[in-house]
Every structure is written in structure tokens, then in C-alpha cells.
Coordinates of C-alpha atoms in Angstrom, one line a residue:
Chain A
M1 CA 55.1 -76.1 -32.1
K2 CA 55.9 -72.9 -33.9
N3 CA 56.2 -72.7 -37.6
I4 CA 59.8 -72.7 -39.0
I5 CA 58.8 -72.1 -42.6
V6 CA 55.7 -70.2 -43.6
T7 CA 54.9 -69.2 -47.1
Q8 CA 52.1 -67.0 -48.1
N9 CA 50.7 -67.0 -51.6
L10 CA 54.1 -68.1 -52.9
T11 CA 54.1 -68.0 -56.6
K12 CA 56.8 -68.5 -59.2
M13 CA 56.0 -67.7 -62.9
Y14 CA 58.2 -68.7 -65.8
G15 CA 56.7 -66.7 -68.6
D16 CA 53.0 -67.4 -68.6
K17 CA 53.4 -70.7 -66.8
A18 CA 53.1 -70.9 -63.0
A19 CA 55.6 -73.3 -61.7
V20 CA 54.4 -72.7 -58.2
S21 CA 51.0 -71.1 -57.6
S22 CA 49.7 -69.4 -54.4
M23 CA 51.4 -71.8 -52.0
D24 CA 50.7 -71.5 -48.3
M25 CA 53.2 -74.0 -46.7
H26 CA 53.7 -74.5 -43.0
V27 CA 56.7 -76.5 -41.7
K28 CA 56.6 -76.8 -37.9
Q29 CA 59.7 -76.9 -35.6
G30 CA 60.9 -80.4 -35.2
D31 CA 59.0 -81.7 -38.3
I32 CA 60.5 -84.1 -40.8
Y33 CA 58.4 -82.7 -43.6
G34 CA 58.0 -84.9 -46.6
F35 CA 57.4 -82.9 -49.7
I36 CA 55.9 -85.0 -52.4
G37 CA 54.6 -84.5 -55.9
R38 CA 55.0 -85.8 -59.4
N39 CA 57.9 -84.8 -61.7
G40 CA 57.5 -81.2 -62.8
S41 CA 55.0 -80.4 -60.1
G42 CA 57.1 -77.6 -58.7
K43 CA 58.9 -79.3 -55.8
S44 CA 62.4 -78.2 -56.7
T45 CA 61.3 -74.7 -57.6
T46 CA 59.6 -74.3 -54.2
L47 CA 62.7 -75.6 -52.4
K48 CA 64.9 -73.3 -54.5
M49 CA 62.8 -70.4 -53.4
L50 CA 63.0 -71.5 -49.8
C51 CA 66.7 -71.5 -49.8
G52 CA 67.2 -68.3 -51.8
L53 CA 68.3 -69.8 -55.1
A54 CA 65.2 -68.5 -56.9
F55 CA 63.2 -65.5 -56.3
P56 CA 59.4 -65.7 -55.9
T57 CA 57.3 -63.8 -58.5
Q58 CA 54.7 -63.1 -55.8
G59 CA 54.1 -63.9 -52.1
N60 CA 56.5 -64.1 -49.2
I61 CA 58.6 -66.6 -47.3
R62 CA 59.3 -66.4 -43.6
V63 CA 61.9 -68.7 -42.2
F64 CA 62.5 -68.8 -38.4
G65 CA 60.0 -65.9 -38.3
Q66 CA 62.3 -63.7 -40.4
S67 CA 62.7 -62.8 -44.1
L68 CA 64.9 -65.0 -46.1
S69 CA 67.0 -62.0 -47.1
Q70 CA 68.5 -62.0 -43.6
E71 CA 72.0 -63.5 -43.5
S72 CA 71.4 -64.7 -40.0
V73 CA 68.5 -66.9 -41.3
R74 CA 70.6 -68.3 -44.2
K75 CA 73.3 -69.4 -41.7
R76 CA 70.8 -71.7 -40.0
I77 CA 69.8 -73.5 -43.2
G78 CA 71.6 -76.5 -44.7
V79 CA 70.8 -77.1 -48.3
L80 CA 71.0 -79.9 -50.9
I81 CA 69.1 -79.0 -54.0
E82 CA 68.9 -81.3 -56.9
S83 CA 72.5 -82.5 -57.6
P84 CA 75.1 -81.6 -55.0
G85 CA 77.2 -78.5 -55.9
L86 CA 80.7 -79.9 -56.0
E87 CA 84.0 -79.0 -57.5
G88 CA 84.9 -82.1 -59.5
G89 CA 88.6 -81.4 -59.6
R90 CA 89.0 -81.5 -55.8
S91 CA 88.8 -84.2 -53.1
A92 CA 85.8 -84.5 -50.8
Y93 CA 87.8 -83.0 -47.9
E94 CA 88.8 -80.0 -50.0
N95 CA 85.2 -79.5 -51.1
M96 CA 84.1 -79.5 -47.5
Y97 CA 86.9 -77.1 -46.6
L98 CA 85.8 -74.7 -49.3
K99 CA 82.2 -74.7 -48.0
A100 CA 83.5 -74.3 -44.4
S101 CA 85.7 -71.3 -45.3
L102 CA 82.7 -69.8 -47.2
M103 CA 80.7 -70.1 -43.9
G104 CA 83.5 -68.7 -41.9
I105 CA 84.1 -71.8 -39.8
V106 CA 87.4 -71.5 -38.1
D107 CA 89.6 -74.6 -38.0
P108 CA 86.9 -76.9 -39.6
D109 CA 89.1 -80.0 -39.8
K110 CA 87.4 -81.9 -36.9
E111 CA 83.9 -81.1 -38.1
I112 CA 84.7 -82.0 -41.7
R113 CA 86.2 -85.4 -40.6
E114 CA 83.2 -86.1 -38.4
L115 CA 80.7 -85.3 -41.1
L116 CA 82.5 -87.3 -43.8
T117 CA 82.8 -90.3 -41.6
L118 CA 79.1 -89.9 -40.6
T119 CA 78.0 -90.0 -44.2
G120 CA 80.2 -93.0 -45.0
L121 CA 83.1 -91.3 -46.7
N122 CA 86.7 -91.5 -45.9
P123 CA 88.1 -88.0 -45.0
D124 CA 91.6 -89.0 -46.1
N125 CA 90.6 -90.2 -49.5
K126 CA 92.4 -88.1 -52.1
K127 CA 90.2 -89.3 -55.0
L128 CA 88.8 -86.4 -57.0
V129 CA 85.1 -85.9 -56.7
K130 CA 84.6 -86.2 -60.4
R131 CA 85.6 -89.8 -60.1
Y132 CA 83.0 -90.5 -57.4
S133 CA 79.8 -92.5 -58.1
M134 CA 76.5 -90.8 -57.9
G135 CA 75.8 -92.2 -54.5
M136 CA 79.2 -91.0 -53.1
K137 CA 78.5 -87.5 -54.5
Q138 CA 75.1 -87.6 -52.9
R139 CA 76.7 -88.5 -49.5
L140 CA 79.2 -85.7 -49.9
G141 CA 76.3 -83.3 -50.7
I142 CA 74.6 -84.3 -47.6
A143 CA 77.8 -83.9 -45.5
M144 CA 78.1 -80.4 -47.0
A145 CA 74.5 -79.5 -46.1
L146 CA 75.2 -80.6 -42.5
L147 CA 78.3 -78.3 -42.2
G148 CA 77.9 -75.7 -39.5
G149 CA 75.2 -77.6 -37.6
P150 CA 72.1 -76.1 -39.4
D151 CA 68.7 -75.8 -37.5
L152 CA 66.8 -76.4 -40.8
L153 CA 67.8 -78.9 -43.5
I154 CA 66.3 -78.5 -47.0
L155 CA 67.0 -81.7 -49.0
D156 CA 65.8 -82.2 -52.5
E157 CA 65.8 -85.8 -53.5
P158 CA 68.7 -86.7 -51.2
I159 CA 68.0 -90.4 -51.5
N160 CA 68.7 -90.4 -55.3
G161 CA 71.6 -92.6 -56.2
L162 CA 72.0 -94.1 -52.7
D163 CA 72.3 -97.8 -52.3
P164 CA 69.9 -99.5 -49.8
E165 CA 72.6 -99.3 -47.1
G166 CA 73.1 -95.6 -47.8
M167 CA 69.3 -95.0 -47.7
S168 CA 69.1 -96.7 -44.3
Q169 CA 72.1 -94.7 -43.0
L170 CA 70.6 -91.5 -44.2
R171 CA 67.3 -92.3 -42.6
S172 CA 69.0 -93.0 -39.2
L173 CA 71.1 -89.9 -39.6
L174 CA 68.2 -87.7 -40.3
A175 CA 66.2 -89.3 -37.5
D176 CA 69.1 -88.7 -35.1
L177 CA 69.5 -85.1 -36.1
N178 CA 65.8 -84.5 -35.8
Q179 CA 65.3 -86.2 -32.4
K180 CA 68.6 -85.5 -30.7
K181 CA 69.5 -82.1 -32.1
G182 CA 66.0 -80.9 -32.9
V183 CA 66.8 -80.2 -36.6
T184 CA 63.8 -79.5 -38.7
I185 CA 64.0 -81.2 -42.0
L186 CA 62.2 -80.5 -45.2
I187 CA 62.8 -83.3 -47.6
S188 CA 61.4 -84.2 -51.1
S189 CA 61.7 -87.6 -52.6
H190 CA 60.0 -89.8 -55.1
I191 CA 60.8 -92.9 -53.0
L192 CA 57.7 -92.7 -51.0
G193 CA 58.3 -95.9 -49.2
E194 CA 61.5 -94.5 -47.8
L195 CA 60.0 -91.1 -47.1
S196 CA 57.1 -92.7 -45.1
K197 CA 59.6 -94.3 -42.8
M198 CA 61.0 -90.9 -41.6
A199 CA 58.5 -88.1 -42.3
T200 CA 56.3 -86.8 -39.5
R201 CA 54.3 -84.5 -41.8
Y202 CA 53.6 -84.3 -45.5
G203 CA 53.0 -81.7 -48.0
I204 CA 51.6 -82.8 -51.3
I205 CA 52.0 -80.6 -54.4
K206 CA 50.4 -80.9 -57.7
D207 CA 50.8 -78.7 -60.7
G208 CA 52.4 -76.1 -58.5
C209 CA 49.6 -76.0 -55.9
L210 CA 49.9 -77.4 -52.4
V211 CA 47.0 -79.9 -52.5
K212 CA 47.3 -81.0 -48.9
E213 CA 49.3 -80.8 -45.7
I214 CA 48.9 -83.7 -43.4
S215 CA 50.5 -85.1 -40.3
K216 CA 51.7 -88.7 -40.0
E217 CA 48.8 -89.4 -37.6
E218 CA 46.3 -87.8 -39.9
L219 CA 47.6 -89.8 -42.8
S220 CA 47.4 -93.1 -40.8
A221 CA 43.8 -92.3 -40.0
E222 CA 43.1 -91.5 -43.7
C223 CA 45.0 -94.5 -45.0
K224 CA 42.3 -97.0 -44.0
D225 CA 42.6 -100.7 -44.6
Y226 CA 40.1 -101.8 -47.2
L227 CA 38.8 -104.9 -48.9
Y228 CA 39.6 -104.8 -52.5
L229 CA 37.0 -106.4 -54.8
K230 CA 37.1 -106.7 -58.5
T231 CA 34.1 -107.8 -60.4
S232 CA 32.7 -107.8 -64.0
D233 CA 29.9 -105.4 -63.0
S234 CA 30.7 -103.0 -60.3
K235 CA 27.3 -101.3 -60.4
M236 CA 25.4 -104.5 -59.8
A237 CA 28.0 -105.5 -57.2
A238 CA 27.5 -102.2 -55.4
V239 CA 23.7 -102.7 -55.2
L240 CA 24.3 -106.2 -53.8
L241 CA 26.7 -104.9 -51.2
E242 CA 24.2 -102.4 -49.9
E243 CA 21.0 -104.4 -50.1
K244 CA 22.1 -107.9 -49.3
L245 CA 25.2 -107.3 -47.1
G246 CA 24.3 -103.9 -45.6
I247 CA 27.7 -102.4 -46.6
Q248 CA 27.6 -98.6 -46.8
N249 CA 31.2 -97.5 -46.6
Y250 CA 32.6 -98.4 -50.0
E251 CA 34.0 -96.7 -53.1
V252 CA 33.3 -97.7 -56.7
R253 CA 36.3 -97.2 -58.9
P254 CA 36.8 -97.6 -62.6
E255 CA 37.3 -101.0 -64.2
G256 CA 35.1 -103.0 -61.9
E257 CA 37.0 -102.1 -58.8
I258 CA 35.4 -101.6 -55.4
R259 CA 37.0 -100.7 -52.2
I260 CA 35.2 -101.6 -49.0
Y261 CA 36.3 -99.6 -46.0
Q262 CA 34.2 -101.3 -43.3
K263 CA 34.5 -104.7 -41.8
A264 CA 33.2 -107.4 -44.2
D265 CA 33.6 -111.1 -44.7
P266 CA 35.3 -111.8 -48.1
G267 CA 33.8 -115.4 -48.2
Q268 CA 30.3 -114.0 -47.7
I269 CA 30.8 -111.4 -50.4
T270 CA 32.1 -113.9 -52.8
A271 CA 29.2 -116.3 -52.1
E272 CA 26.6 -113.5 -52.6
M273 CA 28.2 -112.3 -55.8
T274 CA 28.5 -115.8 -57.2
S275 CA 24.9 -116.6 -56.4
A276 CA 23.8 -113.3 -58.0
G277 CA 25.7 -114.2 -61.2
I278 CA 28.4 -111.6 -60.8
P279 CA 31.9 -113.1 -61.3
V280 CA 34.4 -112.1 -58.7
Y281 CA 37.9 -111.7 -60.2
A282 CA 39.7 -110.8 -57.1
I283 CA 39.0 -110.1 -53.4
Y284 CA 41.6 -109.4 -50.8
G285 CA 42.5 -107.2 -47.8
H286 CA 44.6 -104.2 -48.6
Q287 CA 46.5 -101.8 -46.4
Q288 CA 47.0 -98.4 -48.0
D289 CA 50.4 -96.8 -47.7
L290 CA 51.7 -93.4 -48.4
E291 CA 52.2 -94.3 -52.1
G292 CA 48.6 -95.5 -52.4
Y293 CA 47.4 -92.4 -50.6
F294 CA 49.4 -90.2 -52.8
L295 CA 48.2 -91.9 -56.0
D296 CA 44.7 -91.8 -54.8
L297 CA 44.9 -88.1 -54.0
M298 CA 46.5 -87.4 -57.4
G299 CA 43.8 -89.4 -59.1
K300 CA 41.1 -87.6 -57.2
E301 CA 42.6 -84.3 -58.0
S302 CA 42.8 -85.1 -61.7
K303 CA 39.2 -86.1 -61.7
T304 CA 38.2 -83.0 -59.8
G305 CA 40.1 -81.0 -62.2
S306 CA 38.6 -82.7 -65.2
S307 CA 35.3 -84.5 -65.8
K308 CA 34.6 -85.6 -62.2
K309 CA 33.5 -89.0 -63.5
G310 CA 34.3 -92.3 -61.7
G311 CA 33.5 -93.9 -58.4
R312 CA 31.5 -92.5 -55.6
R313 CA 32.4 -92.8 -52.0
H314 CA 29.8 -93.6 -49.3
A315 CA 30.9 -92.6 -45.8
Chain B
M1 CA 81.8 -61.1 -47.8
L2 CA 85.3 -61.5 -46.3
N3 CA 84.7 -65.2 -45.9
L4 CA 83.5 -65.5 -49.4
T5 CA 86.6 -63.7 -50.7
R6 CA 88.8 -65.9 -48.5
M7 CA 87.2 -69.0 -49.9
E8 CA 87.7 -67.7 -53.5
F9 CA 91.3 -67.1 -52.7
R10 CA 91.8 -70.6 -51.4
R11 CA 90.0 -72.0 -54.4
L12 CA 92.1 -70.0 -56.8
F13 CA 95.5 -70.5 -55.3
R14 CA 95.0 -74.2 -54.8
D15 CA 94.0 -74.7 -58.4
K16 CA 96.7 -76.3 -60.6
S17 CA 95.5 -74.8 -63.8
V18 CA 96.5 -71.3 -62.7
Y19 CA 100.1 -72.4 -62.3
I20 CA 100.0 -74.4 -65.5
T21 CA 98.9 -71.3 -67.4
L22 CA 101.6 -69.2 -65.7
A23 CA 104.2 -71.9 -66.6
A24 CA 103.0 -71.9 -70.2
F25 CA 103.3 -68.1 -70.4
L26 CA 106.8 -68.3 -69.0
G27 CA 107.7 -71.0 -71.5
F28 CA 106.4 -68.8 -74.2
I29 CA 108.6 -65.9 -73.1
L30 CA 111.6 -68.2 -72.9
I31 CA 111.1 -69.6 -76.4
A32 CA 110.7 -66.0 -77.7
L33 CA 113.9 -64.9 -76.1
I34 CA 115.9 -68.1 -77.2
T35 CA 114.7 -67.4 -80.7
M36 CA 115.9 -63.8 -80.5
K37 CA 119.2 -65.0 -79.0
L38 CA 119.6 -67.3 -81.9
M39 CA 119.0 -64.5 -84.4
T40 CA 121.2 -61.9 -82.7
D41 CA 124.2 -63.9 -81.6
P42 CA 126.6 -64.3 -84.6
G43 CA 128.1 -67.6 -83.3
L44 CA 124.7 -69.2 -82.7
L45 CA 123.3 -67.8 -85.9
A46 CA 126.2 -69.3 -87.9
F47 CA 125.6 -72.6 -86.2
A48 CA 121.9 -72.4 -86.9
T49 CA 122.4 -71.5 -90.5
E50 CA 124.7 -74.4 -91.0
N51 CA 121.9 -76.6 -89.7
G52 CA 119.3 -75.3 -92.1
F53 CA 118.0 -72.3 -90.3
E54 CA 116.9 -69.6 -92.8
L55 CA 116.8 -66.0 -91.8
T56 CA 114.9 -63.5 -94.0
A57 CA 115.7 -59.8 -94.2
E58 CA 112.5 -59.1 -92.2
D59 CA 113.7 -61.4 -89.5
Q60 CA 117.0 -59.6 -89.4
A61 CA 115.3 -56.2 -89.1
D62 CA 113.1 -57.6 -86.2
A63 CA 116.2 -58.9 -84.5
A64 CA 118.0 -55.6 -84.8
S65 CA 115.0 -53.7 -83.4
F66 CA 114.7 -56.2 -80.6
L67 CA 118.2 -55.3 -79.5
R68 CA 117.2 -51.6 -79.3
I69 CA 114.1 -51.9 -77.2
T70 CA 114.1 -51.6 -73.5
I71 CA 112.9 -54.5 -71.3
A72 CA 110.1 -52.3 -70.1
D73 CA 109.0 -52.0 -73.8
F74 CA 109.2 -55.7 -74.2
V75 CA 107.0 -56.3 -71.1
S76 CA 104.5 -53.7 -72.1
N77 CA 104.2 -55.1 -75.6
L78 CA 104.0 -58.6 -74.2
L79 CA 101.3 -57.9 -71.6
F80 CA 99.3 -55.1 -72.9
S81 CA 99.8 -54.1 -76.5
G82 CA 99.7 -57.7 -77.6
G83 CA 96.5 -58.3 -75.6
L84 CA 97.9 -61.2 -73.6
M85 CA 96.6 -60.0 -70.3
V86 CA 93.2 -59.0 -71.8
C87 CA 92.8 -62.4 -73.3
F88 CA 94.0 -64.2 -70.2
S89 CA 91.8 -62.2 -67.9
A90 CA 88.7 -62.8 -70.1
I91 CA 89.3 -66.6 -70.4
F92 CA 90.2 -67.0 -66.8
C93 CA 87.2 -65.0 -65.6
A94 CA 84.8 -66.9 -67.9
L95 CA 86.1 -70.3 -66.8
S96 CA 86.2 -69.7 -63.1
T97 CA 82.8 -67.9 -63.0
C98 CA 80.8 -70.0 -65.4
D99 CA 82.0 -73.1 -63.7
D100 CA 80.2 -72.1 -60.5
F101 CA 77.0 -72.4 -62.4
S102 CA 77.8 -75.5 -64.4
S103 CA 79.2 -77.5 -61.5
G104 CA 76.5 -76.3 -59.2
F105 CA 79.0 -75.0 -56.6
G106 CA 77.3 -71.6 -56.8
K107 CA 74.4 -73.1 -55.0
N108 CA 76.5 -73.3 -51.9
I109 CA 77.3 -69.7 -52.2
F110 CA 73.9 -68.3 -53.1
S111 CA 72.0 -70.3 -50.6
Y112 CA 74.3 -68.9 -47.9
Y113 CA 74.7 -65.3 -49.0
P114 CA 71.5 -63.4 -49.6
N115 CA 73.3 -60.5 -51.1
R116 CA 74.4 -61.6 -54.6
G117 CA 76.5 -58.4 -55.0
Y118 CA 79.0 -60.0 -52.6
Y119 CA 79.7 -62.7 -55.1
I120 CA 80.3 -60.2 -57.9
I121 CA 82.6 -58.1 -55.9
S122 CA 84.6 -61.0 -54.4
K123 CA 85.0 -62.5 -57.9
I124 CA 86.3 -59.2 -59.2
V125 CA 88.7 -58.9 -56.3
I126 CA 90.0 -62.4 -57.1
H127 CA 90.4 -61.6 -60.8
C128 CA 92.3 -58.4 -59.8
A129 CA 94.6 -60.5 -57.6
I130 CA 95.3 -63.1 -60.3
N131 CA 95.9 -60.3 -62.8
A132 CA 98.4 -58.7 -60.4
M133 CA 100.1 -62.0 -59.9
F134 CA 100.5 -62.7 -63.6
I135 CA 101.7 -59.1 -64.3
L136 CA 104.3 -59.2 -61.6
V137 CA 105.6 -62.7 -62.3
L138 CA 105.7 -62.2 -66.0
A139 CA 107.5 -58.8 -65.7
A140 CA 110.0 -60.2 -63.2
A141 CA 110.5 -63.3 -65.2
S142 CA 111.1 -61.2 -68.4
I143 CA 113.8 -59.1 -66.6
L144 CA 115.4 -62.2 -65.3
L145 CA 115.3 -64.1 -68.6
F146 CA 116.8 -61.2 -70.4
K147 CA 119.8 -61.4 -68.1
I148 CA 120.0 -65.1 -68.2
C149 CA 119.9 -65.1 -72.0
G150 CA 122.7 -62.6 -72.0
F151 CA 120.9 -59.7 -73.6
S152 CA 122.3 -56.3 -72.9
N153 CA 119.0 -54.4 -73.4
H154 CA 118.4 -51.5 -71.0
L155 CA 115.6 -51.9 -68.4
G156 CA 114.2 -48.5 -69.2
D157 CA 113.0 -46.1 -66.6
P158 CA 112.0 -48.2 -63.6
L159 CA 109.5 -45.7 -62.4
K160 CA 107.8 -45.6 -65.8
M161 CA 107.8 -49.4 -65.9
A162 CA 106.2 -49.5 -62.5
L163 CA 103.6 -47.0 -63.6
M164 CA 103.0 -49.0 -66.8
L165 CA 102.4 -52.2 -64.8
L166 CA 100.1 -50.4 -62.3
T167 CA 98.1 -48.6 -65.1
G168 CA 97.8 -51.9 -66.9
W169 CA 96.5 -53.6 -63.8
V170 CA 94.0 -50.8 -63.1
A171 CA 92.9 -51.0 -66.7
L172 CA 92.1 -54.7 -66.3
I173 CA 89.7 -54.0 -63.4
P174 CA 86.7 -52.6 -65.5
L175 CA 87.4 -55.4 -68.0
A176 CA 87.1 -58.0 -65.2
A177 CA 83.8 -56.4 -64.2
Q178 CA 82.7 -56.4 -67.8
N179 CA 83.7 -60.1 -68.1
M180 CA 81.6 -60.8 -65.0
L181 CA 78.6 -59.1 -66.7
F182 CA 79.0 -61.4 -69.7
C183 CA 79.3 -64.4 -67.5
M184 CA 76.2 -63.5 -65.5
L185 CA 74.3 -62.9 -68.8
I186 CA 75.4 -66.0 -70.6
R187 CA 76.8 -68.5 -68.1
N188 CA 78.6 -70.2 -70.9
A189 CA 82.4 -70.0 -70.6
A190 CA 83.2 -70.2 -74.4
V191 CA 80.7 -67.5 -75.4
A192 CA 81.5 -65.3 -72.5
S193 CA 85.3 -65.5 -73.2
I194 CA 84.8 -64.6 -76.9
L195 CA 82.6 -61.6 -76.0
S196 CA 85.0 -60.5 -73.3
I197 CA 88.0 -60.7 -75.7
F198 CA 86.1 -59.0 -78.4
C199 CA 85.2 -56.1 -76.2
G200 CA 88.4 -56.1 -74.1
L201 CA 90.5 -55.7 -77.2
G202 CA 88.6 -52.5 -78.0
T203 CA 86.6 -53.6 -81.0
V204 CA 83.4 -52.0 -79.8
A205 CA 85.2 -48.9 -78.4
G206 CA 87.1 -48.5 -81.6
T207 CA 84.0 -48.7 -83.8
I208 CA 82.2 -46.2 -81.6
E209 CA 85.3 -43.9 -81.9
V210 CA 85.3 -44.2 -85.7
V211 CA 81.7 -43.3 -85.9
T212 CA 81.8 -40.4 -83.4
G213 CA 85.1 -39.3 -84.9
L214 CA 83.2 -38.5 -88.1
F215 CA 81.5 -35.7 -86.1
G216 CA 84.7 -34.6 -84.5
I217 CA 83.9 -36.2 -81.2
H218 CA 86.6 -38.3 -79.5
I219 CA 85.4 -40.4 -76.7
V220 CA 87.6 -43.5 -76.9
Q221 CA 89.5 -42.5 -73.8
F222 CA 86.4 -43.1 -71.8
F223 CA 86.4 -46.8 -72.6
P224 CA 88.4 -49.3 -70.5
P225 CA 90.4 -50.9 -73.4
Y226 CA 91.9 -47.4 -74.1
L227 CA 93.5 -47.5 -70.6
V228 CA 95.1 -50.8 -71.5
M229 CA 96.7 -49.3 -74.5
M230 CA 97.6 -46.2 -72.5
A231 CA 99.5 -48.4 -70.1
A232 CA 101.5 -49.9 -72.9
S233 CA 102.3 -46.4 -74.2
I234 CA 103.7 -45.2 -70.8
S235 CA 106.9 -47.2 -71.3
G236 CA 107.2 -45.7 -74.8
S237 CA 105.7 -48.2 -77.1
S238 CA 102.9 -46.0 -78.4
A239 CA 104.0 -46.5 -82.0
S240 CA 102.4 -49.9 -81.9
N241 CA 99.3 -48.6 -80.3
N242 CA 96.1 -48.4 -82.4
F243 CA 94.0 -46.5 -79.8
I244 CA 96.5 -43.8 -79.0
S245 CA 97.1 -43.1 -82.6
L246 CA 93.5 -43.3 -83.3
A247 CA 92.4 -40.9 -80.6
L248 CA 95.3 -38.5 -80.1
G249 CA 98.4 -39.6 -82.0
Q250 CA 100.6 -38.3 -79.2
N251 CA 102.1 -39.4 -75.9
V252 CA 100.0 -39.8 -72.9
L253 CA 99.5 -36.8 -70.7
P254 CA 99.0 -37.2 -66.9
D255 CA 95.6 -35.5 -66.8
E256 CA 94.5 -37.8 -69.6
L257 CA 95.7 -40.8 -67.7
L258 CA 93.8 -39.7 -64.6
L259 CA 90.6 -39.0 -66.6
S260 CA 90.9 -42.5 -68.1
V261 CA 91.4 -44.1 -64.7
F262 CA 88.4 -42.2 -63.4
A263 CA 86.3 -43.4 -66.4
S264 CA 87.4 -46.9 -65.7
L265 CA 86.3 -46.6 -62.1
L266 CA 82.9 -45.5 -63.3
W267 CA 82.7 -48.4 -65.7
T268 CA 83.6 -50.8 -63.0
L269 CA 80.9 -49.5 -60.7
F270 CA 78.4 -49.6 -63.6
Y271 CA 79.3 -53.2 -64.6
I272 CA 79.1 -54.4 -60.9
W273 CA 75.7 -52.8 -60.6
L274 CA 74.5 -54.3 -63.9
S275 CA 76.0 -57.8 -63.1
Q276 CA 74.2 -57.8 -59.8
K277 CA 70.9 -56.9 -61.5
V278 CA 71.3 -59.7 -64.0
L279 CA 72.3 -62.2 -61.3
C280 CA 69.3 -61.3 -59.2
K281 CA 67.0 -61.8 -62.2
K282 CA 68.1 -65.3 -62.9
D283 CA 67.6 -68.5 -60.8
I284 CA 70.6 -70.4 -59.7
C285 CA 70.6 -73.9 -61.2

């Protein structure tokens, strides 16, 4: 699959502070690219640069193999960045009509009605947008991003404010667009559980740097199931695991926590620990999800970036 | 850019506030004319006096001079000498432009159009259109209301009146471009309006003229507010004109007018260029 978005050394400075630093991002055609990071990590700034709302201080962006300054490129991108850009004193239909006329869509009535219905809004509703709930505004923002049938959708926190039904609808809609129409989607969200249900590839950003790009398959491989063990003395427990039980693939974490990544019998471990006088506070099987992986990665990065203390990992 | 301008037109002419403002201005003219009618019609004045209306000598002098002016003079005083159009243009420009940034609607525009200069130009085109609409409607309404109220004031020279309206409209173009610059710099409607009014009424140009005038240099005609005042003077109301008297103290000459129009054109281009530079320096929120 060819790359739809490629950034090289993308950097955005605000004064002395780098909001985005030397980012090399690759979004492939047909991806649903989940862009994740903490608050203030530079997600929105990156997305703004990718849709031309902010200019990079350094580096370059290629979208569809062309520079973002080409009007032909912009026409193929649907955008929802942060809050939807809406005129509060107009109806949803009128907002859509304005965007359609901005894009030069001739006779957009049919498309507007379809998109509003698709996103769960009533095209005939005359209610002013300023009286809409946050979720309804978000739905309208998504409908506006879909106007003109874009080949690439850039959505910044589109799930914010949506009710569970709305989230599910959006997920189906994006999956449909991706699978049936081949739309590439770059989406950022804090709701990692929801994102993991649709993303096919992830980019993880921390402090303005793209820490990792990983496919769903690679993530599944990395998100191993593990046995969680909490004891009063993790050092002693680790020695016991290696010497008595022959367990090599484990990770010692702070606060007496150990993660065992190979097959092991919890009953046997508990028995050995108890007989060695090491109290076991908890032991259970755990399946790591995107959230866990993300938190782990963020934790590791923090440690790498700071004192490097903490658990060791045997592979 | 054509699509962007078309969208702006749709946005503008489907906005109720434009018509509400226009109605308010028409109401203002109507009230002014009714008051004048009351002061100039002996029958109505007697009735009003009986009902407690007090008329000072100054009011009587105003009423007498009102009967002598032409409708063209009234319109030029209303629109240009009085600063109505300058203030309206400044406030309208600030509200409609800064709202794009505060509501976030601008994101739709700037994510679609890579050339931000298109936005500046289409906005100025829109402001010129709205200025033209207001000038024409208010001028036509004034003529009509004079007749309806039964005043027998002369229209004045129709050609001069047309030239006055045209010059006034042209004079508002660099001011619209200047307003855009303030909006791009500040993105706050209140502050941008105040700055635009302050500069549009010629405070800055007048101050510069006073300073340079000390050295015998008169450059006020090269500033856009001068052309607004020049427009007002075309129909013969130069007596109430600070700039004309400040700079030349005489009636407008055709070559002066052309020079001033040319200077305004240059200012417009300069402001467009500068606005685009400022817009490209800042992120869109």
C-alpha cells in the first residue's frame, strides 16, 4: 500500500517550545490510523499542520504524494479539527450548504440530506446550531467533513461528546467509508477502547515526538497476555520464579508487581511463594489492551527519558 | 476563489443582522426627518409647542438651514461627513471577520483553500458589496423620505450626487482592507472595530498631517480617510469638512480626486498584502 500522508522531520515551534518535533509519520492508503497521545502531546498541532491550518516551522508534508499547498490535494481531504467550525445562528442544513458552496458543489441538496441523515441529524430541522447539544454539533461536524466525498478524513477527537449510540454509529460509518469507499482515515482520540475497535494502524506521540508507529497485527503480537502477580517482595519472588519454577520471561515492575509473559500455573506459583514466606497479594491472568499498551509505552518512555529505574524484562 | 466569494455572499445576504442594521439606519433617518418636519412646519410646531415642546434659537437656526440644503448634501453629511459609513463598515467588517475565527468556521475555509489571500480578497469584495448596498439604499430612502415628509428641498446636481456616492464607496475600499488587517492582527471584534473607527475617521492621518504641516508638507490627501471627506465635499458640504479645510481649504479639484483615488488603490493593495502576511503567520484556531 502506498503512503497517503508522509511527513519528514515535521517540527512546529511556539517560541522556544517544540509542540511537534522531527516527526516522520506514514499513513498508508486504506488505513484507519489511530493517533494517540496524552493531552498537550502535540496531536492537534500535528493534525492542524496536516490540513493546512498551521504551518510547520520545519520539515515537509506530502499528502497523496503532493505538497499540501496544492488546491487539488486539499479538495480530497475532509477535516474535523477540535470543535466543529459551525455558524451558531444557522441551521444544520444551512451550515452544510455554506460548506458545500465553499467547495463549489453544484446542487448539494441531495448530498446534504444524505449526510445529515447518515450522521443521525434531521435535514429539515430548523433549530439553530447554537442550541444543539455537544454531541449533535459533533455529528454535524462529521457530516461537514464528509461533504464532497473526501479520500482522506482527518478527525481530531470526533468521538468527544457522542453518546454510546453515536459512538457506535460513527464507528460503523467510518468502517463503511474505509472498507466500501476506500477512504483513508486519520483519527485521534482519548477513548482508546473505542479507537481500538476501528483502527488498523496506530501512531503514538509523546511530547511532540512520534514514539511508535505500529499496525494492529503488530500491536496484537506485542500486547501479550500475562499473569499478574503482586507480592510483598518482588526481588525475592523473581529469584524464586527463575530458580524454582524456571520462568524466564517476566518483568519486575514497581510496587511489588511482576508480569509473567510465559505459560505458568498460578496455583503452583502461589504455593511456592507461600512456602518461601513471600505473601502473594494478587495473582490473575491479564490481557493487555491498547490502553494498557499505551500506558506501558508512556511509562517506559518516561523512565527512558528520566532515571531508567524500575523493572527489568527478560525475554 | 469564486466559490469562496459566492459562499460569503450567501452567508451575508442570508444574515438577518444586515437587514436589521439597515432598518435601524432607515428608522434613524425617518426620525431625523420627522423631527425636522415638526420644527419647520408652522402648524405642527404650534401643536407641538402647545404640548410642551420647547424650541431654542439654535434649533430654529438648524431648522432654517435644513430647509436650504439639498438632498445630496443631506445624504453626504449623513453617510460620509458624519462618519456613519466608516463606523458601519468598521463594525460590520470586524464582526463578520472575527466571527470566522471565534466560531471556528474559518477552519472550513482555510483547510480547503491553501491560498489565504483568497480569503482576504473575498472578504473585501463582500464588504464593498455591503457598503454599496447601504449607500444606495440609504441614499434612495433619503430621497423618498424627503418627498414623503413633504419637504421641498432640491435634490442638487444628480451627477454630482452620483459622483459623491461613487467616491464615497471607493473611499471605503482601502478602509475595508485596513479593517481586515486589524482583524487579522487582533482577531477580536471589539478591539478591531475601535481601531478601525479610530483610523477610519482620520485621527492618525490628521495627526500626521498636523506634524508634517509644521514643515510645510501636506500629505493628508494620500490617506484613505481624506477621500471619504472629499466625497462629502463633492456635493458641496466642504464647510463641515475637517480634512479639506485642514489640507487645502478649497473645493476639490478633479486631479486631486484622481490622485487620492490612486493613493487609495495603493493603500488597498498594501493592506491586502500585509493582511495576507499576518494571516499566514498565525495558526487557525
